[in-house]
Amino acid sequence: MSTPLVVGGAGVAGLAVALSAAPRPVLLVSRGRPGAASASALAQGGIAAALGEGDDPAQHAQDTMVAGAGHNDAARVDWLVSQAPAAVGWLEEQGVVFDRGDKGYRLGREGGHGRHRIVHARGDATGAAVVAALAACADAAAHVTWLDAHTLRALGLREGRIAGLRLADAAGIMHELPAADVVLATGGLGALFAATTNPRGADGFGLALALEARAAARDLEFIQFHPTALDVAGDGPRPLLTEALRGAGSVLRDERGGLLMAGRHPLGDLAPRDVVSREVLRHRRGGGSVWLDATVLGERLAADFPTAITTCRAHGIDPLREWIPVAPAAHFHMGGVAVDALGRSTLPGLHAVGEVACNGVHGANRLASNSLLEGVAFGRRLGAWLARNPSAPAGTASRWVTPGDEASPFDLRTLRALLDEALGPVRDGEALRRALARIAAMPGLSRAWQGRLALRLLHAALARRGSLGAHWREDACENASIHQRIATPAYGEIP
Ligand code: SIN
């Protein structure tokens, strides 16, 4: 008899795996319920799918590859974009109601897309709408047992495969379970940065655990910065101002009102995120400030961007009349646990999906609104496969793997400042080496799992001497310009 499938994480990817694994029993483990603590629930972009007139998956694939600087796995990209319309249909079957107009879906546009191709639900509250619908399905599903307020703490191994896991409950009491298949859907690591759009729980713990268990990792140096986080001071995640605002006609301005992206890239304000983030950072480092001007949207703001309006007003800004101060913030990790096309890691029985995984679809820089899509498409595929192909129970665990000590709050604050400086949208060898030396000189931090994970990221960034996608090395001698791309298609006029 097969053991239950254990899924760690209740964002979109984890929920898609859990629902698709029926009838195999699933233990869904999450810190919060219903997945509201996940980055998925905060996602304001939507789901990219070639559904519009004149669009097709080949164009979606081309934009994905260009944004990813050609570092993507082309076959997996083709599969992903071919699945996008079906992923939207599946979400509708689970109860998600996408925004429609007279002519069908209201398709938005975001950075790096040559066409309007993004479906939204409740405007810029798409992530929350999708997570709420999938969570309701998981609640109702007889095969899913949801252990909320639980955290994954350790993996049990026997003869080189997964044999069990340890979970801590809300009271901190540890529970040990046998397991032959564990899916990590624990999200990314933006919370290791001071300026991030990610929730505090997106701290890289799942990746650290997999690395400790000696699963292979891939592309760790590629970290995407979103160019338009609200520029607010203070410790904690920065509210995101969705790229769809620019897709609808908002523009980036400098402090004198000049158009920041004019003449910088053929797609202007809708250039891929790495390009826009570098430009915003470059301007700010030169002493300027950068503003998002959404005043042109008028009444559309309230109808299509309720989250943006609420966020701005909570910070005393009226986006109907005022420009919004913005700055880049760590947003998405393209790298992660190396997995095959199904989501299997190099450690038998350990699987990964969503942001914690790296299956190669995002290359060196993810295309906007491809992340919820990835979570749904690869999550469904992995769940269905694991339902049919359970690993045989491995017996009692002979070794337990944990990432180790937690960093102290002081060390964590120091680490976040170091990573902002060294692993931001613009990097150089000296800053990377300085950060490595600082961490090594702090015994508590270099022992803590957050410090050790940061060392892996920094070493990966140091090892890649050239610039590629989101990994931009100022000291790389071959950089032609800060906006270099390997292949920018001719898009023509941007409407
Ligand atoms: C956004 O809405 O700008 C973010 C969406 C995404 O991360 O793709």
XYZ file of C-alpha atoms and ligand atoms in Angstrom:
503
model
C 0.000 0.000 0.000
C 1.315 3.472 -0.871
C 1.947 6.105 1.804
C 0.047 9.402 1.547
C 1.533 12.017 -0.708
C 2.860 14.877 1.428
C 2.635 18.339 -0.135
C 4.457 21.139 1.681
C 2.974 24.536 0.778
C -0.550 25.682 -0.059
C 0.051 28.306 -2.717
C -1.207 27.703 -6.239
C 1.396 25.027 -7.067
C 0.840 23.009 -3.880
C -2.945 23.203 -4.189
C -2.797 22.128 -7.854
C -0.683 19.080 -6.938
C -2.976 18.163 -4.031
C -6.178 18.412 -6.092
C -4.743 16.547 -9.086
C -3.388 13.653 -7.040
C -6.887 12.216 -6.358
C -7.677 9.531 -5.399
C -4.280 9.111 -3.689
C -4.516 10.389 -0.111
C -2.737 13.738 0.305
C -1.444 15.425 3.444
C -1.324 19.128 2.679
C 0.970 20.950 5.084
C 0.903 24.741 5.342
C 1.733 27.491 7.788
C -1.456 29.417 7.071
C -4.940 28.694 5.836
C -6.260 28.944 3.169
C -2.805 29.492 1.742
C -3.252 33.196 2.415
C 0.330 33.507 3.641
C 1.618 32.423 0.235
C 3.110 34.659 -2.450
C 0.480 33.229 -4.832
C -2.281 34.913 -2.858
C -0.532 38.270 -3.280
C -0.070 37.883 -7.048
C -1.631 40.827 -8.836
C -0.634 39.825 -12.326
C -2.765 37.109 -13.836
C -2.214 34.058 -15.946
C -0.581 34.339 -19.334
C -2.326 32.297 -22.038
C -2.516 32.729 -25.810
C -6.284 33.208 -25.971
C -6.566 36.438 -27.960
C -7.216 36.880 -31.651
C -4.002 36.529 -33.658
C -2.115 35.079 -30.709
C -0.799 31.543 -30.418
C 1.424 29.491 -28.094
C 4.431 29.991 -30.381
C 4.339 33.763 -29.772
C 3.903 33.187 -26.042
C 6.925 30.850 -26.150
C 8.979 33.407 -28.060
C 8.262 36.124 -25.468
C 9.074 33.685 -22.654
C 12.428 32.834 -24.255
C 13.349 36.458 -24.942
C 12.507 37.537 -21.381
C 14.518 34.541 -20.123
C 17.537 35.653 -22.216
C 17.450 32.324 -24.058
C 18.564 30.455 -20.925
C 15.196 28.630 -20.846
C 14.601 24.952 -21.523
C 12.870 25.356 -24.899
C 10.974 22.037 -24.866
C 9.527 22.739 -21.411
C 8.585 26.267 -22.441
C 6.719 24.855 -25.450
C 4.877 22.443 -23.194
C 4.028 25.145 -20.647
C 2.575 27.617 -23.140
C 0.658 24.860 -24.942
C -0.990 24.013 -21.601
C -1.942 27.603 -20.748
C -5.468 27.669 -22.274
C -6.248 24.321 -20.585
C -4.891 25.658 -17.278
C -7.310 28.597 -17.487
C -10.160 26.170 -18.274
C -9.213 23.922 -15.330
C -9.171 26.904 -12.977
C -12.658 27.837 -14.165
C -13.798 24.293 -13.385
C -12.430 24.812 -9.847
C -14.576 27.929 -9.489
C -12.287 30.790 -10.553
C -14.249 33.491 -12.366
C -12.029 35.351 -14.818
C -12.857 38.896 -15.859
C -14.759 39.064 -19.139
C -16.038 41.796 -21.424
C -18.334 41.801 -24.482
C -15.791 39.885 -26.564
C -14.759 37.218 -24.079
C -11.818 37.374 -21.649
C -10.510 40.850 -20.892
C -6.869 40.285 -21.791
C -4.268 42.506 -20.151
C -0.699 43.139 -21.147
C 2.470 43.108 -19.041
C 6.208 43.516 -19.461
C 7.876 41.412 -22.149
C 4.616 40.350 -23.806
C 4.192 41.298 -27.444
C 0.405 40.984 -27.109
C -2.507 41.316 -24.724
C -2.529 37.840 -23.219
C -3.117 37.967 -19.447
C -6.368 36.811 -17.869
C -7.275 38.294 -14.497
C -9.814 37.479 -11.808
C -11.189 40.415 -9.790
C -8.740 42.715 -11.588
C -5.443 42.903 -9.757
C -6.603 40.492 -7.035
C -6.065 37.439 -9.263
C -3.757 35.522 -6.929
C -6.172 35.860 -4.010
C -9.123 34.777 -6.193
C -7.272 31.713 -7.534
C -5.947 30.628 -4.132
C -9.386 31.070 -2.513
C -11.080 28.901 -5.173
C -8.449 26.139 -5.062
C -8.387 26.182 -1.248
C -12.166 25.748 -1.158
C -11.814 22.730 -3.477
C -9.045 21.271 -1.287
C -11.255 21.768 1.788
C -14.039 19.856 0.100
C -11.856 17.091 -1.373
C -12.204 13.775 0.437
C -8.645 12.705 -0.465
C -6.993 15.824 1.062
C -6.195 16.163 4.763
C -5.070 19.709 5.391
C -2.652 20.213 8.279
C -2.636 23.976 8.561
C -0.490 25.793 11.130
C 2.138 23.102 10.583
C 5.659 23.547 9.273
C 7.938 21.106 7.575
C 11.073 20.732 9.732
C 13.068 17.709 8.610
C 13.303 15.043 5.935
C 13.950 11.422 6.850
C 16.170 9.433 4.481
C 16.977 5.788 4.072
C 19.336 4.345 1.459
C 19.361 7.573 -0.508
C 15.582 8.070 -0.711
C 12.819 9.817 1.160
C 11.520 7.756 4.067
C 9.734 10.238 6.314
C 9.329 13.768 7.545
C 9.009 15.771 10.719
C 6.434 18.506 11.144
C 6.048 21.062 13.900
C 2.524 22.035 14.921
C 1.388 25.474 16.129
C 2.501 24.653 19.669
C 5.962 23.661 18.419
C 5.353 19.952 19.085
C 7.187 17.745 16.598
C 5.374 14.956 14.731
C 7.133 12.231 12.754
C 5.480 10.531 9.776
C 6.566 7.884 7.298
C 6.544 9.225 3.712
C 7.836 7.970 0.388
C 6.838 11.001 -1.725
C 7.241 14.582 -0.546
C 6.460 17.531 -2.801
C 8.088 20.844 -1.930
C 5.816 23.707 -2.994
C 7.222 26.094 -0.438
C 7.724 29.144 -2.665
C 10.691 31.429 -3.165
C 13.202 33.315 -1.057
C 12.410 37.022 -1.432
C 12.167 37.337 2.360
C 15.969 37.025 2.519
C 16.020 40.568 1.076
C 15.024 43.777 2.844
C 13.262 45.147 -0.230
C 10.912 42.429 -1.405
C 7.365 41.973 -2.625
C 7.263 38.500 -1.021
C 5.601 37.631 2.276
C 7.905 36.869 5.211
C 7.218 33.143 4.837
C 8.912 33.091 1.417
C 12.266 32.632 3.120
C 13.844 29.803 1.102
C 13.383 27.171 3.828
C 12.222 24.474 1.384
C 15.210 25.076 -0.868
C 17.587 25.031 2.133
C 16.081 21.718 3.265
C 16.464 20.163 -0.191
C 20.077 21.368 -0.437
C 20.853 19.929 2.971
C 19.445 16.580 1.762
C 21.901 16.875 -1.164
C 19.283 17.334 -3.889
C 20.814 19.174 -6.845
C 20.045 22.872 -7.352
C 20.132 24.937 -10.485
C 20.407 28.589 -11.587
C 20.591 29.907 -8.022
C 22.008 33.271 -9.125
C 18.910 34.303 -11.090
C 16.708 36.446 -8.854
C 14.125 38.721 -10.414
C 13.465 42.217 -9.115
C 10.105 43.789 -9.766
C 10.636 47.384 -10.896
C 7.554 48.899 -9.292
C 7.228 48.105 -5.618
C 5.809 50.986 -3.623
C 8.806 52.915 -2.277
C 7.957 52.912 1.400
C 10.415 52.859 4.252
C 10.305 50.317 7.034
C 11.034 46.713 7.713
C 8.747 44.342 5.864
C 7.523 43.431 2.423
C 6.917 46.261 -0.052
C 3.495 46.410 -1.711
C 3.610 45.555 -5.395
C 2.174 47.829 -8.064
C 1.294 45.428 -10.815
C 2.909 45.650 -14.208
C -0.611 45.517 -15.633
C -0.842 49.189 -14.614
C 1.793 49.899 -17.241
C 0.090 47.461 -19.595
C -3.014 49.638 -19.298
C -1.112 52.848 -20.086
C 0.614 54.066 -16.911
C 4.197 55.245 -17.398
C 7.377 55.574 -15.366
C 8.608 59.120 -14.861
C 11.700 60.678 -13.378
C 11.513 63.467 -10.818
C 11.190 66.070 -13.575
C 8.334 64.255 -15.278
C 10.471 62.841 -18.103
C 9.602 59.378 -19.425
C 12.103 57.050 -17.779
C 12.014 54.289 -20.396
C 11.908 56.493 -23.492
C 14.498 55.255 -25.977
C 15.713 52.546 -23.621
C 14.098 49.456 -25.146
C 11.756 48.724 -28.068
C 9.010 47.790 -25.572
C 9.479 51.007 -23.544
C 7.653 50.789 -20.198
C 6.753 47.191 -21.040
C 10.327 45.989 -21.477
C 11.151 42.766 -19.579
C 11.412 43.231 -15.833
C 15.172 42.915 -15.546
C 15.625 45.747 -18.025
C 13.158 48.100 -16.306
C 14.484 47.243 -12.821
C 18.053 48.078 -13.837
C 16.920 51.369 -15.298
C 14.958 52.302 -12.162
C 17.925 51.372 -9.957
C 20.439 53.196 -12.157
C 18.363 56.366 -11.998
C 17.918 56.158 -8.227
C 21.624 55.467 -7.668
C 22.333 58.596 -9.690
C 20.385 60.573 -7.076
C 17.050 60.708 -8.902
C 13.669 59.288 -7.986
C 11.241 57.234 -10.039
C 7.466 57.551 -10.137
C 4.633 55.546 -11.610
C 2.116 57.850 -13.243
C -1.248 56.067 -13.292
C -3.331 59.244 -13.396
C -4.028 58.653 -17.083
C -6.135 55.582 -16.172
C -8.812 57.693 -14.463
C -11.869 55.699 -13.407
C -10.353 52.458 -14.802
C -8.106 52.425 -11.765
C -10.939 51.706 -9.365
C -12.548 49.112 -11.640
C -9.451 47.136 -12.658
C -6.903 47.846 -9.947
C -8.704 47.797 -6.593
C -5.607 46.404 -4.840
C -3.374 49.199 -6.168
C -5.869 51.880 -5.131
C -6.255 50.450 -1.627
C -2.486 50.067 -1.220
C -1.741 53.618 -2.323
C -4.476 55.152 -0.198
C -3.247 53.219 2.838
C 0.058 55.059 2.336
C -1.553 58.472 1.879
C -1.231 58.554 -1.917
C -4.134 59.248 -4.256
C -3.118 57.522 -7.505
C -5.932 59.238 -9.423
C -4.144 62.567 -8.889
C -0.590 61.848 -7.765
C 2.364 59.915 -9.105
C 3.364 56.903 -7.028
C 6.981 56.561 -5.755
C 8.461 53.215 -6.831
C 11.645 51.188 -6.360
C 12.758 47.687 -7.358
C 12.194 44.825 -4.916
C 13.156 41.129 -4.937
C 10.197 39.335 -6.468
C 10.891 35.864 -7.898
C 13.628 33.240 -7.827
C 14.135 31.617 -11.207
C 16.591 29.110 -9.699
C 15.811 26.409 -7.174
C 15.691 22.659 -6.663
C 16.682 21.131 -10.016
C 13.787 19.048 -11.318
C 12.923 17.141 -14.464
C 9.877 17.836 -16.618
C 7.634 16.067 -14.099
C 9.038 17.808 -11.032
C 11.277 14.997 -9.739
C 14.439 16.116 -7.970
C 17.707 14.170 -7.993
C 16.771 12.711 -4.583
C 14.314 9.823 -5.124
C 10.958 10.591 -3.501
C 11.605 14.357 -3.274
C 9.713 16.469 -5.782
C 9.435 20.226 -6.215
C 7.050 22.530 -8.040
C 6.427 26.257 -8.317
C 8.967 28.849 -7.263
C 11.062 26.548 -5.056
C 11.768 24.397 -8.126
C 13.829 25.089 -11.200
C 12.594 23.220 -14.238
C 14.159 25.711 -16.633
C 11.027 27.324 -18.051
C 11.858 30.817 -16.808
C 15.455 30.912 -17.958
C 17.415 33.847 -16.568
C 14.365 36.098 -16.070
C 10.716 35.075 -15.799
C 8.143 36.511 -18.164
C 5.306 38.321 -16.378
C 2.310 36.178 -15.375
C 4.028 32.908 -16.189
C 4.393 31.936 -12.520
C 0.773 31.157 -11.588
C 0.624 29.396 -14.952
C 3.680 27.308 -14.103
C 2.237 26.399 -10.695
C -1.039 25.227 -12.221
C 0.352 23.413 -15.273
C 3.316 21.659 -13.643
C 1.369 21.152 -10.391
C -1.432 19.349 -12.186
C 1.004 17.200 -14.135
C 3.020 16.229 -11.053
C -0.077 15.492 -8.946
C -1.610 13.259 -11.616
C 1.692 11.441 -12.143
C 2.227 10.829 -8.422
C -1.309 9.446 -8.130
C -0.418 6.783 -10.662
C 3.211 6.240 -9.672
C 3.611 6.220 -5.883
C 7.114 5.461 -4.636
C 7.397 2.248 -2.649
C 7.704 2.853 1.126
C 11.385 3.035 2.034
C 11.157 1.686 5.587
C 12.175 3.532 8.738
C 14.319 6.638 8.227
C 17.945 6.026 9.183
C 19.033 9.682 8.933
C 17.279 12.987 9.524
C 18.143 16.149 7.660
C 17.304 19.642 8.881
C 18.666 22.915 7.544
C 19.978 23.778 11.046
C 19.794 26.828 13.306
C 17.594 29.867 12.673
C 19.363 33.192 12.268
C 18.766 35.678 15.086
C 16.561 38.694 14.212
C 19.661 40.922 14.253
C 21.621 38.602 11.930
C 18.637 38.303 9.616
C 18.372 42.092 9.302
C 22.088 42.262 8.520
C 21.751 39.480 5.951
C 18.862 41.219 4.202
C 20.831 44.449 3.884
C 23.859 42.539 2.551
C 21.818 40.692 -0.059
C 20.034 43.880 -1.190
C 23.447 45.369 -1.831
C 25.192 42.359 -3.396
C 22.454 40.398 -5.205
C 20.279 43.245 -6.501
C 19.440 44.056 -10.136
C 23.017 45.314 -10.684
C 25.895 43.277 -9.258
C 29.669 43.246 -9.249
C 32.358 40.875 -8.045
C 33.624 43.160 -5.304
C 30.205 43.532 -3.646
C 29.621 39.775 -3.921
C 32.980 39.016 -2.276
C 32.339 41.630 0.418
C 28.996 40.013 1.301
C 30.598 36.549 1.416
C 33.301 37.818 3.770
C 30.806 39.602 6.045
C 28.672 36.474 6.417
C 31.728 34.307 7.035
C 32.821 36.747 9.771
C 29.507 36.377 11.651
C 29.626 32.945 13.354
C 25.905 32.857 14.188
C 24.850 33.830 10.699
C 27.254 31.552 8.874
C 25.931 28.603 10.919
C 22.266 29.510 10.425
C 20.437 28.010 7.469
C 19.578 31.458 6.069
C 23.274 32.399 6.086
C 24.314 29.126 4.462
C 21.647 29.484 1.773
C 22.807 33.041 1.110
C 26.383 31.776 0.706
C 25.160 29.368 -2.002
C 23.415 32.223 -3.833
C 26.453 34.491 -3.584
C 28.861 31.791 -4.774
C 26.581 31.049 -7.750
C 26.487 34.759 -8.642
C 30.251 35.051 -8.320
C 30.804 31.997 -10.495
C 28.753 33.443 -13.371
C 31.121 36.159 -14.548
C 29.037 37.362 -17.479
C 25.661 39.074 -17.445
C 22.558 37.117 -18.358
C 18.934 38.121 -17.782
C 18.336 39.132 -14.163
C 21.994 38.436 -13.304
C 23.662 41.664 -14.384
C 27.381 41.993 -13.587
C 28.629 45.586 -13.889
C 32.159 44.179 -13.935
C 31.536 41.822 -16.870
C 33.751 43.135 -19.646
C 31.424 41.985 -22.442
C 28.364 43.989 -21.318
C 27.456 46.147 -24.287
C 24.881 48.234 -22.467
C 22.808 47.922 -19.357
C 19.882 46.895 -21.565
C 21.675 44.225 -23.547
C 19.417 41.357 -24.625
C 20.365 38.360 -26.610
C 17.549 38.698 -29.109
C 14.975 41.428 -29.033
C 12.237 40.829 -31.582
C 10.889 43.716 -33.606
C 7.544 44.432 -32.008
C 6.640 47.549 -33.927
C 4.711 50.351 -32.292
C 3.540 49.814 -28.752
C -0.123 50.828 -28.563
C 2.764 41.936 -11.572
O 1.551 41.943 -11.519
O 3.414 42.890 -11.978
C 3.493 40.707 -11.089
C 3.010 39.521 -11.791
C 4.090 38.494 -11.944
O 4.923 38.362 -11.048
O 4.159 37.871 -13.002
